[in-house]
Coordinates of C-alpha atoms and ligand atoms in Angstrom, one line a residue:
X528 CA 47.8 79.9 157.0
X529 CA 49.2 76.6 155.9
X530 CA 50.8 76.0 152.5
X531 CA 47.9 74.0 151.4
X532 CA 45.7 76.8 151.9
X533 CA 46.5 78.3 148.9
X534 CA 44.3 75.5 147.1
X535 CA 41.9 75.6 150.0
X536 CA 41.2 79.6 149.8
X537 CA 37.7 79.9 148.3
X538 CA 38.9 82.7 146.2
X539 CA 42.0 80.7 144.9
X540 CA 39.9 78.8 142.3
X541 CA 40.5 81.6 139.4
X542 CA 44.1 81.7 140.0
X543 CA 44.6 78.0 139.8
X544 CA 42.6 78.5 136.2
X545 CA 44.9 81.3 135.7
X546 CA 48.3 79.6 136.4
X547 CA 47.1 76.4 134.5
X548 CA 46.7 79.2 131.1
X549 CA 49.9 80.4 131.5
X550 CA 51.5 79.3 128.4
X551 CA 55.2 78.5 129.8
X552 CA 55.5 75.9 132.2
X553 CA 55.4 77.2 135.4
X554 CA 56.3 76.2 139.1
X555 CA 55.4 77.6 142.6
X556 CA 58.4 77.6 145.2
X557 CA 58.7 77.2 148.8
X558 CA 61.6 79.3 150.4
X559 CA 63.4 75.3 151.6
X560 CA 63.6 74.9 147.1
X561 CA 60.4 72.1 147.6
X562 CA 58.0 72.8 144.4
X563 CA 54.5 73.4 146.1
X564 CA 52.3 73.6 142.6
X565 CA 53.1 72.9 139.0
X566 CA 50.8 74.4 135.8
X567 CA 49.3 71.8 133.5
X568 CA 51.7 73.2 130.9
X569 CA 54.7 72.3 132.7
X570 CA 53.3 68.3 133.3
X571 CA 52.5 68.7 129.3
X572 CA 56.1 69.3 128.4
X573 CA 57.7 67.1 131.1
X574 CA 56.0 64.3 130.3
X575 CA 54.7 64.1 133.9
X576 CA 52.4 64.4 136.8
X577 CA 51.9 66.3 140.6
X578 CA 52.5 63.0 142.2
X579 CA 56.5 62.9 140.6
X580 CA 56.9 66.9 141.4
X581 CA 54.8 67.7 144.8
X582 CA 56.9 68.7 147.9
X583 CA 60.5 67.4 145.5
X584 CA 62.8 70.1 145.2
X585 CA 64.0 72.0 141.5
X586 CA 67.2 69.9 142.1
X587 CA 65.6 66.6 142.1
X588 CA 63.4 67.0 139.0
X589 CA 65.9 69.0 136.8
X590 CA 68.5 66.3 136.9
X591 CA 72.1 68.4 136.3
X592 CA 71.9 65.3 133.4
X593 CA 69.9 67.3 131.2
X594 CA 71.9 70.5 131.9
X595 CA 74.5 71.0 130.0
X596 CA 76.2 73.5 131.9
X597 CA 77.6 73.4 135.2
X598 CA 74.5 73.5 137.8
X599 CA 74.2 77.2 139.6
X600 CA 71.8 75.8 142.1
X601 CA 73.9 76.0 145.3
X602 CA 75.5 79.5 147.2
X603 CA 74.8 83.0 146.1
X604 CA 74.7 81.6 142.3
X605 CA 71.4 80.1 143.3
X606 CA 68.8 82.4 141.1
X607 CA 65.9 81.2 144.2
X608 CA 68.8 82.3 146.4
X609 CA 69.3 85.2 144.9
X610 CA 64.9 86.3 144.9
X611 CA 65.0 85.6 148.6
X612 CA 67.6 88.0 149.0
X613 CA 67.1 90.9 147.0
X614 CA 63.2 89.9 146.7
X615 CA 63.0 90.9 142.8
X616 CA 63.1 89.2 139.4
X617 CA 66.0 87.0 139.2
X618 CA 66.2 85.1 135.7
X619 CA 69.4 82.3 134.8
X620 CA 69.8 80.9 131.3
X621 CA 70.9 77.0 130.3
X622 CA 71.5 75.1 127.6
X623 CA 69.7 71.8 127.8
X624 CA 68.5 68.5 126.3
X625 CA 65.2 68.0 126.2
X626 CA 63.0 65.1 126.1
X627 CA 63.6 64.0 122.2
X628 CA 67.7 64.6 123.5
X629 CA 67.9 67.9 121.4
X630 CA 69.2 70.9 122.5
X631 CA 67.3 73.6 123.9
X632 CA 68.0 77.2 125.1
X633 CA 65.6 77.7 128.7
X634 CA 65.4 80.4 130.4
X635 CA 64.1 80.4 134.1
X636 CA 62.4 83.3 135.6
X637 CA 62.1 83.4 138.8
X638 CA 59.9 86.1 140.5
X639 CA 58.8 86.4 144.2
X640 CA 55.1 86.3 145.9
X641 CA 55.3 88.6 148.7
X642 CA 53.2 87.7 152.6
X643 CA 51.2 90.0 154.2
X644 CA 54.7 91.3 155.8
X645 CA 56.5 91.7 152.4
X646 CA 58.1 88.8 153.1
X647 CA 58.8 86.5 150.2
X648 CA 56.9 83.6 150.7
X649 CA 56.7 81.9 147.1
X650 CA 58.6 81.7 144.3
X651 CA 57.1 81.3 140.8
X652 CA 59.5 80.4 138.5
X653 CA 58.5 80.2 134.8
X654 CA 60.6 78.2 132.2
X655 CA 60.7 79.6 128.4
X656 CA 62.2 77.9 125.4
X657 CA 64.4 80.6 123.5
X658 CA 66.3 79.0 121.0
X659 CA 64.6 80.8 118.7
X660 CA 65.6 83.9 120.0
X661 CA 69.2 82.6 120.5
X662 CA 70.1 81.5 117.4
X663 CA 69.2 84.0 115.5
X664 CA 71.1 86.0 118.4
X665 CA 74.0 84.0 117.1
X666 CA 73.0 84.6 113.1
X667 CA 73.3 88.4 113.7
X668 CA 76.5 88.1 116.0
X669 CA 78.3 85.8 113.2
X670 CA 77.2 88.2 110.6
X671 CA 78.7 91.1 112.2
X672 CA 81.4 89.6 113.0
X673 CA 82.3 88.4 108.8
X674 CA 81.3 92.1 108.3
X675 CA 83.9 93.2 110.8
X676 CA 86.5 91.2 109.0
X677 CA 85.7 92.1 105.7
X678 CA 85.6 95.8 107.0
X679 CA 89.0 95.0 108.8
X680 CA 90.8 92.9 105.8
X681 CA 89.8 95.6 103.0
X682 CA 92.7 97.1 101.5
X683 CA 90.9 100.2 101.2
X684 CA 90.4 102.6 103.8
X685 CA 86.9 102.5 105.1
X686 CA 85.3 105.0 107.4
X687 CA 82.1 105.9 108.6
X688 CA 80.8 108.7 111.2
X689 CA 77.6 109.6 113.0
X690 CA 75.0 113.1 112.0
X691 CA 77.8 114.8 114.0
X692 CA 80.4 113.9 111.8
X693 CA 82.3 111.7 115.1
X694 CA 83.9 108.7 113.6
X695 CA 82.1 105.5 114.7
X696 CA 84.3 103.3 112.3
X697 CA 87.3 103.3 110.9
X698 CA 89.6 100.0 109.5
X699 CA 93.3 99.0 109.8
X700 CA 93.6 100.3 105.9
X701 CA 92.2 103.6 106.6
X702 CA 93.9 104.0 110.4
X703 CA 97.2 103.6 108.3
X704 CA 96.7 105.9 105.1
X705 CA 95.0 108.8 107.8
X706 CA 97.9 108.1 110.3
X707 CA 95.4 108.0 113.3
X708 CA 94.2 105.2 115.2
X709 CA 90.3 104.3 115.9
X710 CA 90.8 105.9 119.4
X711 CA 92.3 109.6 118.5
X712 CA 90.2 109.0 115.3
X713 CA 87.1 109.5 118.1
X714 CA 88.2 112.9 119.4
X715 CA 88.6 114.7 115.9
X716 CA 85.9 115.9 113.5
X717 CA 85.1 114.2 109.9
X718 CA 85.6 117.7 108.7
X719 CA 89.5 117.5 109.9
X720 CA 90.2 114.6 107.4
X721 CA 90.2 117.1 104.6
X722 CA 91.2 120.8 103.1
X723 CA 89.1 123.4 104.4
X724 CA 85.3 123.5 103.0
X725 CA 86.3 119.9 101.6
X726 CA 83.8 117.3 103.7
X727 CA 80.9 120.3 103.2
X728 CA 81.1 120.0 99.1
X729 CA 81.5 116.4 100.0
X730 CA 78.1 116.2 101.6
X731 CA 76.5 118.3 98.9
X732 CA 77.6 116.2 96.5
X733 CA 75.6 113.3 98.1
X734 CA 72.8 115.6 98.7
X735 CA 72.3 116.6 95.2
X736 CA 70.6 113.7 92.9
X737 CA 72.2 115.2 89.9
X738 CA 75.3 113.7 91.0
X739 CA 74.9 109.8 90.9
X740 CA 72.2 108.4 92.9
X741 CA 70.7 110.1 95.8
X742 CA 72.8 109.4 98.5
X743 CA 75.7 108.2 96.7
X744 CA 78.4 109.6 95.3
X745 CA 80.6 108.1 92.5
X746 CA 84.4 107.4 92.4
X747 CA 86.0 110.8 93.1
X748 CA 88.8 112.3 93.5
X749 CA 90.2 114.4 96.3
X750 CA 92.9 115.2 99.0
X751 CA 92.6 114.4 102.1
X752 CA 94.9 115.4 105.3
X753 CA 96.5 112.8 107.4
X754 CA 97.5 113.6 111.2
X755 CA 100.9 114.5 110.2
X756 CA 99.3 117.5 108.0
X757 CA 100.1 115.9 105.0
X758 CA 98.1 115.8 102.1
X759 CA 97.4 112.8 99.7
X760 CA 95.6 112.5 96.9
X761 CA 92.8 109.6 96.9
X762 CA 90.2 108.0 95.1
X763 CA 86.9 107.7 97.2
X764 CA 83.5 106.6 97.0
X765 CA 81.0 107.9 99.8
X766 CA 77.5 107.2 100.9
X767 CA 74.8 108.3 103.2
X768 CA 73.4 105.5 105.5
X769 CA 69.5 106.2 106.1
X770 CA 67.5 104.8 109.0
X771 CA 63.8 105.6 108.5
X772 CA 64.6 107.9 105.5
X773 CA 66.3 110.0 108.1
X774 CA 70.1 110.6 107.2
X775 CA 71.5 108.5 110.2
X776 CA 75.5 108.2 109.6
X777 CA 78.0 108.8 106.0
X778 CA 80.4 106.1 105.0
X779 CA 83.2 106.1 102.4
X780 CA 85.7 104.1 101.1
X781 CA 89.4 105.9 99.9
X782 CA 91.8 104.5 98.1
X783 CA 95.7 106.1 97.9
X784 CA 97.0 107.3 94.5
X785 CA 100.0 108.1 95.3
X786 CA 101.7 104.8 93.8
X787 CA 99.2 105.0 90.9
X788 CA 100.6 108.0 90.2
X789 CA 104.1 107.9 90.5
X790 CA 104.0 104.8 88.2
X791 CA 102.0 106.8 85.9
X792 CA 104.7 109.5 85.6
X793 CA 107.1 107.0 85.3
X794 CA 105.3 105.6 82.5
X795 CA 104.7 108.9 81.1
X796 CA 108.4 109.8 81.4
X797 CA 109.7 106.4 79.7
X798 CA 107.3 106.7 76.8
X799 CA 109.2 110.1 76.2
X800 CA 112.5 109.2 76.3
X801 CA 111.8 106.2 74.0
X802 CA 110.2 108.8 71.8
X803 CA 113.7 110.5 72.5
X804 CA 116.1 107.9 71.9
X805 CA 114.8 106.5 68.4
X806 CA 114.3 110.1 67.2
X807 CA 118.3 110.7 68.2
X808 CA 119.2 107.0 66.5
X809 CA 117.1 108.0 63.3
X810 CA 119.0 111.7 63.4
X811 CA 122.3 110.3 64.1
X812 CA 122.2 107.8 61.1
X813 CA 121.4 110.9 59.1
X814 CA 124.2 113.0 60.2
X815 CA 127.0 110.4 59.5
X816 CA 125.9 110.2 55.9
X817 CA 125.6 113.6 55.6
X818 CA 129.2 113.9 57.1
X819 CA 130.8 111.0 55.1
X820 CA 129.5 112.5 52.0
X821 CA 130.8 116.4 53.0
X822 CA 134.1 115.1 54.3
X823 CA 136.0 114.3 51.1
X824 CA 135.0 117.5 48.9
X825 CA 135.8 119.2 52.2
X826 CA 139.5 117.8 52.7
X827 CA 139.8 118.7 49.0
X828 CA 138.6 122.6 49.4
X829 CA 141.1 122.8 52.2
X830 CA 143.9 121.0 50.9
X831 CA 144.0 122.9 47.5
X832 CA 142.9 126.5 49.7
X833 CA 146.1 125.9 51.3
X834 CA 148.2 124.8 49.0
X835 CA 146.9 128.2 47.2
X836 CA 147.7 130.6 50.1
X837 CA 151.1 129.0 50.1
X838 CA 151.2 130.6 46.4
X839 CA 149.9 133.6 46.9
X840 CA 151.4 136.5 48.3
X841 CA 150.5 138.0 51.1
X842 CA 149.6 141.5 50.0
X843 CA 147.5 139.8 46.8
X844 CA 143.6 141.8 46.7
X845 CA 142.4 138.2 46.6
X846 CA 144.3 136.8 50.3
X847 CA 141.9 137.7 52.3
X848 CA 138.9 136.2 50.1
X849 CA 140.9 133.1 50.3
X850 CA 141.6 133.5 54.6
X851 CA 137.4 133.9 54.4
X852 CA 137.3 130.9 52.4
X853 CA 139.7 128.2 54.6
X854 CA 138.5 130.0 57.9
X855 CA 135.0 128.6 57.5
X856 CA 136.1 125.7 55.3
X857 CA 137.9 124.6 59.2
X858 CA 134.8 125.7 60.9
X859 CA 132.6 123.2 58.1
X860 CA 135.9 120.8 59.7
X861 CA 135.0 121.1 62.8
X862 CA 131.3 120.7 62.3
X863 CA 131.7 117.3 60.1
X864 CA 134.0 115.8 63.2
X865 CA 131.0 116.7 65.6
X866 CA 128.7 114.6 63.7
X867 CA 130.9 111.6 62.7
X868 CA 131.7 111.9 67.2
X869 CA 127.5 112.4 67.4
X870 CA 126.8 109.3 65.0
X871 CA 129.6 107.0 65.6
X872 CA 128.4 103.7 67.3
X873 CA 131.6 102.7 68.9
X874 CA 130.9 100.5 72.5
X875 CA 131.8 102.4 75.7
X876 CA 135.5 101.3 77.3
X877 CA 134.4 100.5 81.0
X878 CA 136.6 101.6 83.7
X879 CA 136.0 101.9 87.7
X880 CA 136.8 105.2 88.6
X881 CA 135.4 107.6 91.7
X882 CA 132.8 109.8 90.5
X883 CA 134.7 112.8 92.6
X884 CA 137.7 112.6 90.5
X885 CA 135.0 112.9 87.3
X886 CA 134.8 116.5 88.4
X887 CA 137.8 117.8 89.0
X888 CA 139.5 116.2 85.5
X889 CA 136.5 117.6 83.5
X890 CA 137.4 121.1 85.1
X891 CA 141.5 120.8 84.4
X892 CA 140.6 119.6 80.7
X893 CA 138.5 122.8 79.8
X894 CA 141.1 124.5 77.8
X895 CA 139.3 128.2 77.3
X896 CA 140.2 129.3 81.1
X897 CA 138.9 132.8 80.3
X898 CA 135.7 131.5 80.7
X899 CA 136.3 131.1 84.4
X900 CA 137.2 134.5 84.8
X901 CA 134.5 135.8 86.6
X902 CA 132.4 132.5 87.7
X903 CA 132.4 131.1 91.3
X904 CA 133.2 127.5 90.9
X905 CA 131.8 125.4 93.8
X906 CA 132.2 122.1 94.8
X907 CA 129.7 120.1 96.4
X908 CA 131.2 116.6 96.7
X909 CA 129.7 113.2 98.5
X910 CA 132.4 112.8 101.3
X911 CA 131.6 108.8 100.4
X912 CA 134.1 107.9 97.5
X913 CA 131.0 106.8 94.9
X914 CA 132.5 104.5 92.4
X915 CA 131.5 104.3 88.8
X916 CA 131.7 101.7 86.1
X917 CA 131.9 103.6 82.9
X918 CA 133.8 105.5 79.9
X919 CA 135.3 108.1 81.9
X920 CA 136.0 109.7 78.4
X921 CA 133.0 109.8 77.2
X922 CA 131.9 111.1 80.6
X923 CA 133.9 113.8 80.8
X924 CA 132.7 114.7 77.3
X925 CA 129.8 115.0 78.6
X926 CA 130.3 117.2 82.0
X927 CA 132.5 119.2 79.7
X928 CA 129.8 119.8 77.5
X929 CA 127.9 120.6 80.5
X930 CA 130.1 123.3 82.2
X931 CA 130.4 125.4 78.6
X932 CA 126.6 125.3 78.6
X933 CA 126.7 126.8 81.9
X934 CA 129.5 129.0 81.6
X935 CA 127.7 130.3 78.0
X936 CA 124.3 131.1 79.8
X937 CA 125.9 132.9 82.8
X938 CA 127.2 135.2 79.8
X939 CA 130.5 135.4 82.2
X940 CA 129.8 136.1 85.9
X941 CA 127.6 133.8 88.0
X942 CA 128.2 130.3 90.3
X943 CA 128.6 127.5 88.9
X944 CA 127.8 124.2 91.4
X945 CA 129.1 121.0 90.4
X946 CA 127.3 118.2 93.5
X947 CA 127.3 114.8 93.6
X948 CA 125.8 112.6 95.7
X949 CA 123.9 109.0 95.7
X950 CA 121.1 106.9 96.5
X951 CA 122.2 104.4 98.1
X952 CA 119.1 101.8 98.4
X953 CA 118.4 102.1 94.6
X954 CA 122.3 101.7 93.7
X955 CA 122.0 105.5 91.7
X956 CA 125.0 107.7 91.8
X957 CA 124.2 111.7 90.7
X958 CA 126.4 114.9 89.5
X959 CA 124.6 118.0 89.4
X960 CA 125.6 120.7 87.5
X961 CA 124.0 124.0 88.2
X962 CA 124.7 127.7 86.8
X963 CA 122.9 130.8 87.8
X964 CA 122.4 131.9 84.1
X965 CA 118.6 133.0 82.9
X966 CA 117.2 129.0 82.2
X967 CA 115.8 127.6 79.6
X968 CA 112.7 129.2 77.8
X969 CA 109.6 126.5 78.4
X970 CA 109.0 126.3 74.3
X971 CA 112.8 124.6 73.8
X972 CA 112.7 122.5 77.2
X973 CA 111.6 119.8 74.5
X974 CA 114.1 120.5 71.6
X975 CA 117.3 121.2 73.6
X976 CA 118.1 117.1 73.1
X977 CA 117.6 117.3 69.8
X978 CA 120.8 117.4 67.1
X979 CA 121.2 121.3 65.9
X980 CA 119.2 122.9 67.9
X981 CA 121.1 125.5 69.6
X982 CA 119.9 129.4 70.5
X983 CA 124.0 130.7 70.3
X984 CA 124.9 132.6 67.4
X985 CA 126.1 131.4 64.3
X986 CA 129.9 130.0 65.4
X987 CA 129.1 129.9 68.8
X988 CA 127.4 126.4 68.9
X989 CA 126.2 123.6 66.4
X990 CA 123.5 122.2 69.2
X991 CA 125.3 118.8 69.1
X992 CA 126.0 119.1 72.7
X993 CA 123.6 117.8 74.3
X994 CA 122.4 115.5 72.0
X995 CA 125.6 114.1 72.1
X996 CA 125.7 114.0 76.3
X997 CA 122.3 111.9 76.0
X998 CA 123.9 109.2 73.5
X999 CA 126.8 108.9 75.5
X1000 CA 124.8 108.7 79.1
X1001 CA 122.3 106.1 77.4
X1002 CA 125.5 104.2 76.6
X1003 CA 126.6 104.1 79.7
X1004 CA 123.5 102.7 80.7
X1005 CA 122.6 106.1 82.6
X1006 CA 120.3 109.4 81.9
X1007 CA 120.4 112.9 81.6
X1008 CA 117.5 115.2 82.2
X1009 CA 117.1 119.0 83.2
X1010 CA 116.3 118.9 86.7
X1011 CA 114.9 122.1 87.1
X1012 CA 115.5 125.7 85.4
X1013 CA 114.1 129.3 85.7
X1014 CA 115.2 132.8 85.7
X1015 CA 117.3 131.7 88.7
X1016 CA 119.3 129.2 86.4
X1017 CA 119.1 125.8 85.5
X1018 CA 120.5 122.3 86.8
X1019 CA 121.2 119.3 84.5
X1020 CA 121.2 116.3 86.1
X1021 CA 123.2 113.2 85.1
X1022 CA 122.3 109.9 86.8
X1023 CA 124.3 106.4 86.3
X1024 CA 124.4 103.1 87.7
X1025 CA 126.6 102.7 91.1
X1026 CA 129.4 100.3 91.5
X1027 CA 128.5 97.7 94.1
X1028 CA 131.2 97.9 96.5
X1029 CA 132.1 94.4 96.7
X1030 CA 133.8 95.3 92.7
X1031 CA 136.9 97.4 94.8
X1032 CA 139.6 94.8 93.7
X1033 CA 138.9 95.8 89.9
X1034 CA 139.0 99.1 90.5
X1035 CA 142.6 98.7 92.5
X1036 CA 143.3 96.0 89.8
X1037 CA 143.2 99.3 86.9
X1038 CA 143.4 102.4 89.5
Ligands
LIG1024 N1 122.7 125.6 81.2 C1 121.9 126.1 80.2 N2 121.2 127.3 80.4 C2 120.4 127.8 79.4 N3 120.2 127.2 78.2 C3 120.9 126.1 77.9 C4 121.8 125.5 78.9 N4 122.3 124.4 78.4 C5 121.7 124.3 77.1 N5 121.0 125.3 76.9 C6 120.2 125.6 75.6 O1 120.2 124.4 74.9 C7 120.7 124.6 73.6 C8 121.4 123.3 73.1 O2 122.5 123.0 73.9 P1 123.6 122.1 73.2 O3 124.7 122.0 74.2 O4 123.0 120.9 72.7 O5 124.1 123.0 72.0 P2 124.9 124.4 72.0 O6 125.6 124.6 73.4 O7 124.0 125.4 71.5 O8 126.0 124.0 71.0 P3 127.3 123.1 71.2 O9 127.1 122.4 72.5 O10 127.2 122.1 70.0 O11 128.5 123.9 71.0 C9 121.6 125.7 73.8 O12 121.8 126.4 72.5 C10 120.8 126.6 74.8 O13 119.8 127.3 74.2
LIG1025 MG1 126.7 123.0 74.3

């Protein structure tokens, strides 16, 4: 049968109507590429008629003009090519002008017509216009991708897994505070990311509509474990993501506290000792009036006492009144020069000076050596020489003040550690003075600081000694704190400013 026949066939008139319905514009192929029908919708759109198309090939009336891509229409690439080959569907899509010069998304189908041998002796190929389709193809694929990078740029972690609890997203933010990346991320478990029984109260929190809206859970706080087994505390938000009103994935959004709050404690900590410091100012401008005023009539009681025991006999009944008398008039003596050393508001003399050599003077200048009788004295010095711009009196004061403490609560047998060290990034040196005494009761942790406070017996201690080590340390533009203490013992901690080393030639200059 010739090609014609396909018009001439009797039985060919209701497929003619047929193709001419077809609402895309439509072509019928000869294996040689020459177009042997067109439908009426494909002269409609091009603007044309059989006489321009009949027995032309697709080349000739798709000028590569209106293309504008490359042309696939020789080789392999060829889509008619490709139908005679594998006889199926074949389909190519181009971007093209079309008649008013706009452009147009087409895609061409081409499908094959089988002979009674199955061989493929047509080719209809039908030409849709999907721009439509196409740019909202585009919408959706430049949404997602702004989504992506807002997802990706959040400084807060974000993550979000599947029914299964397998993470199906997870940002740089979160891939850094978790310690995993998106790809181990897929081999472990929601349920891994936190404590033990953690993600379950998690989900039953979203569950329950008494807690925030259904499916949502407010800002709340909780742990979570990174891959190194460490855990962080974090401030998250979660919710379920429904598809159909079936619970389809959960997503939720952390954010670390740990900065939040160590600057909190920080806060918290310089709030106290400001508290502190103008409760010891106020304290120490009481005790030097009180000690001016006590001072004279005290010099008078034992001036006169003594000139009266010069007098007296020995073996007079009133001697040892008078011994009673001038013994705690020198005690009162002793007191008054404590308080005038507490409240006086002399400037610091700076020197340079190694921190080591801090520690061993305080030791030589501790003139009761009884006390070391029975106490292990050990030495835990930086092998760095740390140097120190400072009153190295006021210092020693200070350590002195220190060891006693220690030596007092060890009650006379124990170890005594005396460290230092330094931090060398934040320019901090550190001595550390440790005892294994029985600590400090938790009830005095906040008086100990504080002028007279003292738990020794009456003679034994005025409580100016600490006071007196946090004046001088604030002086000296440093800090004293307890660093910890128990029934094991108790360490002080005394922290000051380090001398940059660049300072040597002073140091050599004085040393
Ligand atoms: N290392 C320590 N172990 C246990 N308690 C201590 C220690 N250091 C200080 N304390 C407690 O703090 C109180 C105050 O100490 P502080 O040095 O100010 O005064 P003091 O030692 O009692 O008297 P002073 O130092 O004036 O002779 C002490 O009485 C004691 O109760
Ligand atoms: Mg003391």
């Amino acid at each position: 049968m010739s090609d014609c026949n396909l018009y001439q066939d009797k039985d060919a008139d209701w497929r003619l109507r047929v193709f001419d319905a077809l609402s895309f514009p439509t072509l019928i192929l000869k294996p040689d590429r020459t177009i042997l029908a067109a439908n009426a919708k494909f002269y409609e759109r091009n603007q044309t008629w059989a006489g321009e198309i009949i027995g032309r090939t697709c080349e000739e009336i798709f000028p590569h003009a209106r293309s504008m891509q490359k042309p696939s229409c020789r080789g392999p690439e060829c889509p008619l090519h490709r139908v005679l080959r594998h006889g199926n569907t074949q389909s190519v899509v181009h971007k093209v002008l079309d008649h008013d010069g706009e452009e147009v998304w087409e895609e061409r189908v081409f499908s094959p017509i089988f002979g009674d041998r199955g061989e493929v002796k047509y080719v209809i190929e039908s030409l849709r216009d999907i721009t439509k389709v196409k740019n909202l193809e585009k919408k959706y694929s430049d949404v997602r991708q702004l989504i992506d990078k807002v997802v990706q740029s959040s400084v807060s972690g974000i993550l979000a897994a599947d029914r299964k609890g397998e993470i199906i997203l997870m940002n740089k933010a979160a891939e850094e505070l978790f310690g995993y990346t998106v790809h181990d991320a897929n081999l472990i478990n929601i349920e891994d990311f936190y404590p033990p029984g953690v993600a379950r109260e998690i989900m039953r929190k979203l569950r329950d509509e008494n807690i925030g809206e259904k499916g949502k859970l407010p800002s709340t706080q909780v742990n979570i474990i990174t891959k190194t087994g460490e855990e962080i505390p974090v401030e998250m938000t979660a919710a379920i993501i429904y598809e159909g009103g079936k619970e389809a994935a959960t997503a939720a959004i952390f954010n670390d506290l740990r900065e939040k709050q160590l600057v909190q404690k920080k806060l918290e900590e310089a709030e106290s000792q400001l508290f502190q410091s103008e409760k010891l100012a106020s304290l120490g401008r009481l005790s030097a009036g009180v000690a001016h005023e006590i001072n004279n009539p005290l010099t008078s009681i034992l001036l006169y006492g003594n000139l009266m025991k010069e007098k007296l006999a020995s073996d007079h009944p009133l001697a040892s009144n008078l011994n009673y008398i001038l013994e705690d008039a020198e005690r009162c003596k002793e007191i008054v020069k404590n308080l005038l050393a507490y409240s006086r508001q002399t400037r610091p003399s700076k020197d340079v000076f190694f921190l080591n050599n801090l520690v061993g003077e305080s030791l030589r200048l501790i003139r009761d050596q009884k006390l070391f009788m029975n106490v292990k004295i050990v030495k835990e010095l930086d092998d760095c020489q740390i140097m120190i711009n400072a009153d190295k009196n006021q210092l020693c004061q200070v350590l002195i003040n220190l060891i006693i403490n220690a030596f007092d609560a060890m009650e006379g047998s124990g170890t005594l550690t005396l460290k230092t060290y330094r931090d060398r990034g934040a320019g901090r040196a550190y001595i550390e003075v440790t005892d294994t005494g029985g600590g400090i009761p938790q009830e005095n942790l906040s008086k100990v600081f504080d002028p007279f406070f003292t738990t020794k017996e009456v003679g034994k201690g005025t409580g100016l000694g600490l006071s007196m080590a946090y004046g001088i340390m604030e002086e000296n533009h440093g800090r004293i704190s307890i660093k910890e203490t128990g029934p094991q013992g108790t360490t002080i901690l005394l922290e000051l400013p380090e001398e940059p080393a660049g300072n040597e030639y002073h140091f050599m200059a004085i040393g």
